[in-house]
Amino acid sequence: MKTEAGKSEAEPRPEKPEAKPARRGAKPAEQRLSGIPVSPGIVIGTIYDTTEAPAEAPRREITANAVELERTKLQDAAALSRKQVGKLKTRLTVLPEEAQEELEPLLDAYILMLGNSRLLRGARKRIGEELLSAETAVQDEAEAIAQAILAAKGDDKAGLNRRAGEVREIARRLTRNLTATPFRSLKGVPAGAIVVADELTPADAALLEPGKIAAVATEEGGADGHTAIMLRALGIPAVLGCHGLTAAARRGDMAMLDGGAGIVALHPDAATLTRAKAGLAAQAKERARLGKLKTLPAETLDGQAVELQANLEIPAELPLIAEAGAQGIGLLRTEFLFMNRDDLPDEDAQVEAYRGILEAMGQDPVTIRVLDWGGEKDMEALAEGVPVPTGPNPALGLRGLRLLLKRPALLEEQFAAILRVAHLGQVRILLPMVTVPSEVAQAREIYERVARRLRRRGEALPEKLPPLGAMIETPGAALAADAIALEADFFAIGTNDLTMYTLAVDRAEIDVAHLYDPLHPAVLRLMQFATEAALRLRMPVSVCGEMGGNPKLVPLLLGLGLRSLSMNASSIPRVKQAVRSLDIDDCARFARRVMEQSDPKRIAELVEEFAARTSEK
Ligand code: PEP
Ligand code: MG
C-alpha cells in the first residue's frame, strides 16, 4: 500500500491467485512466508488487507497562471506511475505462472496508457482549456474515455467493462501519485488485525493506532527505513519485505506473525499455533522481567554511567517513553508535524506541539531535530511553495538542512517555535543531513538572528541559547567531523543514513537489503573517526540510529568511547540490561579487535560471540 505521490498504491491485481485451491469446507494448508524481521512480537490474528482502498481527490479548479505547474505535476505523476508499474512487472515472478500470464499484458497496457496516450493528452488539454487541477482533469478524462468504451457497440460486454476498468485504474494510480492523501482504509482497521499492504509509508505508519493494530506485514520495505523505525517505536510487531504476501493473503484469513523471526504463517496449523502460544507466554514473562529494570541505573559493572534516551517519531509514543525509563529524548524527529496534511504547520501550531512534549518530559533533556524532509520522507505535506525534492536521486538532493537553508523561512519558523518553549525544559536543537561545516555556521547565524528577534519582541528565552548540534549521517560529515566539531555544540551519529550513504544502499529498498550492513568496517571506521573527533574536544556525542538500540552492539559502541545512546523506547530495557552486564575495559579491548577486521561477516560473528559470552556470565 502506498499513499502519496512518489509511491504507488493499490497494485493492479485483478484476481488474487489462491495460495492453494482448497476443498470446499476444508481448512487451507498452512502457507509460510518469510520477510525481514523488523519489530519483534508474536501475534495470532486475522488479516486485514489494505491494498484496495480507493484513491479520492476533491474537484479542484485552478487559475490560468497555474496551468503550467499542473501540467508539470501531471507529467511527473505519469513518469512515476510508469516507474511503479515497471517495478511491479519485475515482481511478477513471485506469482504463480497463471497469474503472471494474466497480469503481464495488463501491465504492458498500463505502461502504454501512461505514455503519450489519449488519457494523458486529454487531461493535459483539460488543464489548460477548463482550468482544472491535474487530478480533476485526469479523473474527468478517464471517466469520459470509460463512458465512450462502455457505449461502444459489440457483443463483448465483459471486454468493454474490463477496458473501461483499466482506464479508471490508471486514473486512480495517477490521482494517488498527484495527491498526498493518506490511505483512508487505515481508519476502518478492526481491532486485533494483522495489517497487510504492499507498502506502508512513514505517513501511513503515523496513522496506525498501536493499541488497536496487532501487527503489520508488507511486501516492500527494509529493516531501517522510516516505516520500520516507526513500527518498532510504536511496539507493533512487523515483518516487511515479505515476497508474495499480498498475492497470497486475503482479508479475514487467520495468520500467525512472528516479528522477531520475520515469519508470516497464513492458515497456521496446530503445531504452529502451539509454538506461537508458547512464544506468547515467554514474551509476557520477559516483559515482566525487563520491567523490573526500569528503576535501576544504566551503569556498567565498573560504574560507568551510560545515558539511554528515546527517539520519538510521534507524540503517541510519549507513554511508552515514560514506561521504558528513558533519560529524556535523544532524537525528536519533527517530521510528524508535517505529515498527513496538505499545508505547513505555522509557528504557533509548532509551539503547541513542542510545548506538549516538553511538559510531558519535565526536566529530562529533549533533543529536537529540525525538519528532515527529503529522501524517503520526501512526499509528505506537499505544500504549495516548498520545493519537494525531485530528480533521479532525492536522497542525494535537497534533503534535511540543505532544504532548510534553501528555504530559510521554514527553518526560522521552526527555530522560533522551539526557542519560544525552550524555557520549559532542557532543550537541544539538532540539524539533519549536514555535509559541510559551513552549513552549521549558516544555520547558527539564522538561529541567533531568530533569537535576537524574539528577544526584541519580549519573548522569555533562556539566557544561554540551547545547544545546536549536527547529525553525523553522511560519510562527508563523518570524515570532516573534526571541522564540523568546531561549528557544532554536539554530535548525534545517525547510523541509519550513515550506513545507507556509505554503502550506497537505499535503506528502504528490498532488492538491496542484504547489502545494508551497519557492521561494515567502512561504517564503523567513520563512526570511530567522528566519535574521536568529538571526544578530543570533550564535546557530547551520541548514537541515535538503529544501531543504538541493538543490545548486542552495546559492547562495541561503549568500546568506541560512546556513552550516550538514543533508541526506540521499547529497546531501552534490553540495552540497559546489556550495559549493566559489561565492563568498559572489556568493551574497549573488544572494539579494538573488531576495528582490526576487514570482513563484515567476521565482525558479525565476533559481535554474536561476545554477546553470547556476556549472557552466559
Ligand atoms: C539516522 O539516519 O540514523 C537517523 C537517526 O535519522 P533518520 O533515521 O531520521 O534519518
Ligand atoms: Mg537520518
mmCIF file of N, CA and C in Angstrom, residues 257-309:
data_model
loop_
_atom_site.group_PDB
_atom_site.id
_atom_site.type_symbol
_atom_site.label_atom_id
_atom_site.label_comp_id
_atom_site.label_asym_id
_atom_site.label_seq_id
_atom_site.Cartn_x
_atom_site.Cartn_y
_atom_site.Cartn_z
ATOM 1 N N LEU A 257 1.929 -14.173 13.014
ATOM 2 C CA LEU A 257 3.079 -13.366 12.598
ATOM 3 C C LEU A 257 4.099 -13.355 13.732
ATOM 4 N N ASP A 258 5.341 -13.637 13.361
ATOM 5 C CA ASP A 258 6.427 -13.576 14.346
ATOM 6 C C ASP A 258 7.400 -12.492 13.879
ATOM 7 N N GLY A 259 7.292 -11.307 14.483
ATOM 8 C CA GLY A 259 8.089 -10.154 14.056
ATOM 9 C C GLY A 259 9.573 -10.315 14.347
ATOM 10 N N GLY A 260 9.912 -11.139 15.320
ATOM 11 C CA GLY A 260 11.322 -11.347 15.652
ATOM 12 C C GLY A 260 11.982 -12.303 14.679
ATOM 13 N N ALA A 261 11.199 -13.263 14.162
ATOM 14 C CA ALA A 261 11.757 -14.266 13.247
ATOM 15 C C ALA A 261 11.507 -13.881 11.786
ATOM 16 N N GLY A 262 10.651 -12.888 11.545
ATOM 17 C CA GLY A 262 10.359 -12.480 10.172
ATOM 18 C C GLY A 262 9.480 -13.482 9.435
ATOM 19 N N ILE A 263 8.503 -14.050 10.142
ATOM 20 C CA ILE A 263 7.650 -15.093 9.530
ATOM 21 C C ILE A 263 6.187 -14.674 9.563
ATOM 22 N N VAL A 264 5.507 -14.934 8.448
ATOM 23 C CA VAL A 264 4.046 -14.827 8.442
ATOM 24 C C VAL A 264 3.524 -16.195 8.009
ATOM 25 N N ALA A 265 2.738 -16.838 8.867
ATOM 26 C CA ALA A 265 2.141 -18.138 8.503
ATOM 27 C C ALA A 265 0.652 -17.924 8.292
ATOM 28 N N LEU A 266 0.213 -18.088 7.026
ATOM 29 C CA LEU A 266 -1.214 -17.956 6.727
ATOM 30 C C LEU A 266 -1.870 -19.304 7.018
ATOM 31 N N HIS A 267 -3.067 -19.299 7.513
ATOM 32 C CA HIS A 267 -3.785 -20.519 7.915
ATOM 33 C C HIS A 267 -2.884 -21.406 8.780
ATOM 34 N N PRO A 268 -2.383 -20.888 9.904
ATOM 35 C CA PRO A 268 -1.416 -21.660 10.702
ATOM 36 C C PRO A 268 -1.992 -23.002 11.151
ATOM 37 N N ASP A 269 -1.145 -24.037 11.108
ATOM 38 C CA ASP A 269 -1.626 -25.352 11.545
ATOM 39 C C ASP A 269 -1.461 -25.484 13.060
ATOM 40 N N ALA A 270 -1.895 -26.626 13.573
ATOM 41 C CA ALA A 270 -1.940 -26.801 15.031
ATOM 42 C C ALA A 270 -0.548 -26.662 15.651
ATOM 43 N N ALA A 271 0.459 -27.218 14.975
ATOM 44 C CA ALA A 271 1.813 -27.167 15.551
ATOM 45 C C ALA A 271 2.294 -25.715 15.636
ATOM 46 N N THR A 272 2.043 -24.942 14.567
ATOM 47 C CA THR A 272 2.468 -23.526 14.564
ATOM 48 C C THR A 272 1.763 -22.771 15.683
ATOM 49 N N LEU A 273 0.458 -23.039 15.845
ATOM 50 C CA LEU A 273 -0.296 -22.320 16.876
ATOM 51 C C LEU A 273 0.209 -22.674 18.271
ATOM 52 N N THR A 274 0.544 -23.937 18.486
ATOM 53 C CA THR A 274 1.053 -24.341 19.804
ATOM 54 C C THR A 274 2.369 -23.627 20.094
ATOM 55 N N ARG A 275 3.258 -23.612 19.070
ATOM 56 C CA ARG A 275 4.547 -22.936 19.267
ATOM 57 C C ARG A 275 4.339 -21.439 19.529
ATOM 58 N N ALA A 276 3.413 -20.843 18.760
ATOM 59 C CA ALA A 276 3.174 -19.396 18.906
ATOM 60 C C ALA A 276 2.650 -19.088 20.303
ATOM 61 N N LYS A 277 1.765 -19.955 20.817
ATOM 62 C CA LYS A 277 1.204 -19.686 22.150
ATOM 63 C C LYS A 277 2.294 -19.782 23.215
ATOM 64 N N ALA A 278 3.207 -20.745 23.036
ATOM 65 C CA ALA A 278 4.321 -20.857 23.987
ATOM 66 C C ALA A 278 5.188 -19.594 23.894
ATOM 67 N N GLY A 279 5.399 -19.115 22.667
ATOM 68 C CA GLY A 279 6.185 -17.895 22.457
ATOM 69 C C GLY A 279 5.526 -16.693 23.129
ATOM 70 N N LEU A 280 4.202 -16.626 23.034
ATOM 71 C CA LEU A 280 3.472 -15.511 23.650
ATOM 72 C C LEU A 280 3.650 -15.510 25.167
ATOM 73 N N ALA A 281 3.613 -16.713 25.750
ATOM 74 C CA ALA A 281 3.780 -16.817 27.208
ATOM 75 C C ALA A 281 5.191 -16.370 27.597
ATOM 76 N N ALA A 282 6.182 -16.802 26.817
ATOM 77 C CA ALA A 282 7.572 -16.429 27.118
ATOM 78 C C ALA A 282 7.745 -14.908 26.990
ATOM 79 N N GLN A 283 7.072 -14.344 25.981
ATOM 80 C CA GLN A 283 7.126 -12.895 25.733
ATOM 81 C C GLN A 283 6.616 -12.118 26.955
ATOM 82 N N ALA A 284 5.500 -12.573 27.503
ATOM 83 C CA ALA A 284 4.912 -11.885 28.656
ATOM 84 C C ALA A 284 5.860 -11.958 29.855
ATOM 85 N N LYS A 285 6.499 -13.121 30.025
ATOM 86 C CA LYS A 285 7.419 -13.295 31.150
ATOM 87 C C LYS A 285 8.626 -12.347 31.025
ATOM 88 N N GLU A 286 9.155 -12.307 29.804
ATOM 89 C CA GLU A 286 10.325 -11.456 29.526
ATOM 90 C C GLU A 286 9.976 -9.984 29.780
ATOM 91 N N ARG A 287 8.766 -9.590 29.364
ATOM 92 C CA ARG A 287 8.343 -8.201 29.553
ATOM 93 C C ARG A 287 8.322 -7.859 31.045
ATOM 94 N N ALA A 288 7.812 -8.784 31.827
ATOM 95 C CA ALA A 288 7.729 -8.543 33.271
ATOM 96 C C ALA A 288 9.141 -8.418 33.862
ATOM 97 N N ARG A 289 10.055 -9.280 33.375
ATOM 98 C CA ARG A 289 11.419 -9.261 33.884
ATOM 99 C C ARG A 289 12.108 -7.923 33.538
ATOM 100 N N LEU A 290 11.936 -7.506 32.273
ATOM 101 C CA LEU A 290 12.584 -6.260 31.843
ATOM 102 C C LEU A 290 11.980 -5.047 32.551
ATOM 103 N N GLY A 291 10.691 -5.133 32.855
ATOM 104 C CA GLY A 291 10.007 -4.031 33.545
ATOM 105 C C GLY A 291 10.696 -3.704 34.861
ATOM 106 N N LYS A 292 11.268 -4.724 35.484
ATOM 107 C CA LYS A 292 11.911 -4.513 36.793
ATOM 108 C C LYS A 292 13.182 -3.669 36.679
ATOM 109 N N LEU A 293 13.748 -3.605 35.449
ATOM 110 C CA LEU A 293 14.985 -2.833 35.265
ATOM 111 C C LEU A 293 14.754 -1.323 35.279
ATOM 112 N N LYS A 294 13.493 -0.942 35.113
ATOM 113 C CA LYS A 294 13.179 0.474 34.892
ATOM 114 C C LYS A 294 13.837 1.423 35.898
ATOM 115 N N THR A 295 13.813 1.047 37.164
ATOM 116 C CA THR A 295 14.316 1.985 38.167
ATOM 117 C C THR A 295 15.811 1.801 38.456
ATOM 118 N N LEU A 296 16.422 0.803 37.832
ATOM 119 C CA LEU A 296 17.859 0.586 38.089
ATOM 120 C C LEU A 296 18.696 1.495 37.187
ATOM 121 N N PRO A 297 19.892 1.919 37.650
ATOM 122 C CA PRO A 297 20.691 2.827 36.804
ATOM 123 C C PRO A 297 21.305 2.117 35.596
ATOM 124 N N ALA A 298 21.504 2.877 34.514
ATOM 125 C CA ALA A 298 22.192 2.337 33.334
ATOM 126 C C ALA A 298 23.679 2.544 33.579
ATOM 127 N N GLU A 299 24.295 1.560 34.183
ATOM 128 C CA GLU A 299 25.677 1.688 34.651
ATOM 129 C C GLU A 299 26.405 0.385 34.380
ATOM 130 N N THR A 300 27.655 0.480 33.923
ATOM 131 C CA THR A 300 28.412 -0.749 33.671
ATOM 132 C C THR A 300 28.856 -1.354 35.020
ATOM 133 N N LEU A 301 29.397 -2.583 34.938
ATOM 134 C CA LEU A 301 29.825 -3.258 36.166
ATOM 135 C C LEU A 301 30.870 -2.449 36.911
ATOM 136 N N ASP A 302 31.707 -1.703 36.122
ATOM 137 C CA ASP A 302 32.750 -0.907 36.766
ATOM 138 C C ASP A 302 32.296 0.530 37.022
ATOM 139 N N GLY A 303 30.987 0.744 37.009
ATOM 140 C CA GLY A 303 30.455 2.021 37.474
ATOM 141 C C GLY A 303 30.415 3.166 36.485
ATOM 142 N N GLN A 304 30.572 2.876 35.187
ATOM 143 C CA GLN A 304 30.495 3.968 34.182
ATOM 144 C C GLN A 304 29.027 4.196 33.808
ATOM 145 N N ALA A 305 28.579 5.430 33.925
ATOM 146 C CA ALA A 305 27.179 5.729 33.589
ATOM 147 C C ALA A 305 27.022 5.843 32.068
ATOM 148 N N VAL A 306 25.946 5.294 31.566
ATOM 149 C CA VAL A 306 25.649 5.404 30.134
ATOM 150 C C VAL A 306 24.263 6.031 30.014
ATOM 151 N N GLU A 307 24.170 7.080 29.191
ATOM 152 C CA GLU A 307 22.879 7.754 29.039
ATOM 153 C C GLU A 307 22.039 7.000 28.006
ATOM 154 N N LEU A 308 20.842 6.582 28.416
ATOM 155 C CA LEU A 308 19.955 5.879 27.479
ATOM 156 C C LEU A 308 18.708 6.722 27.253
ATOM 157 N N GLN A 309 18.580 7.212 26.049
ATOM 158 C CA GLN A 309 17.455 8.098 25.744
ATOM 159 C C GLN A 309 16.566 7.473 24.667
#
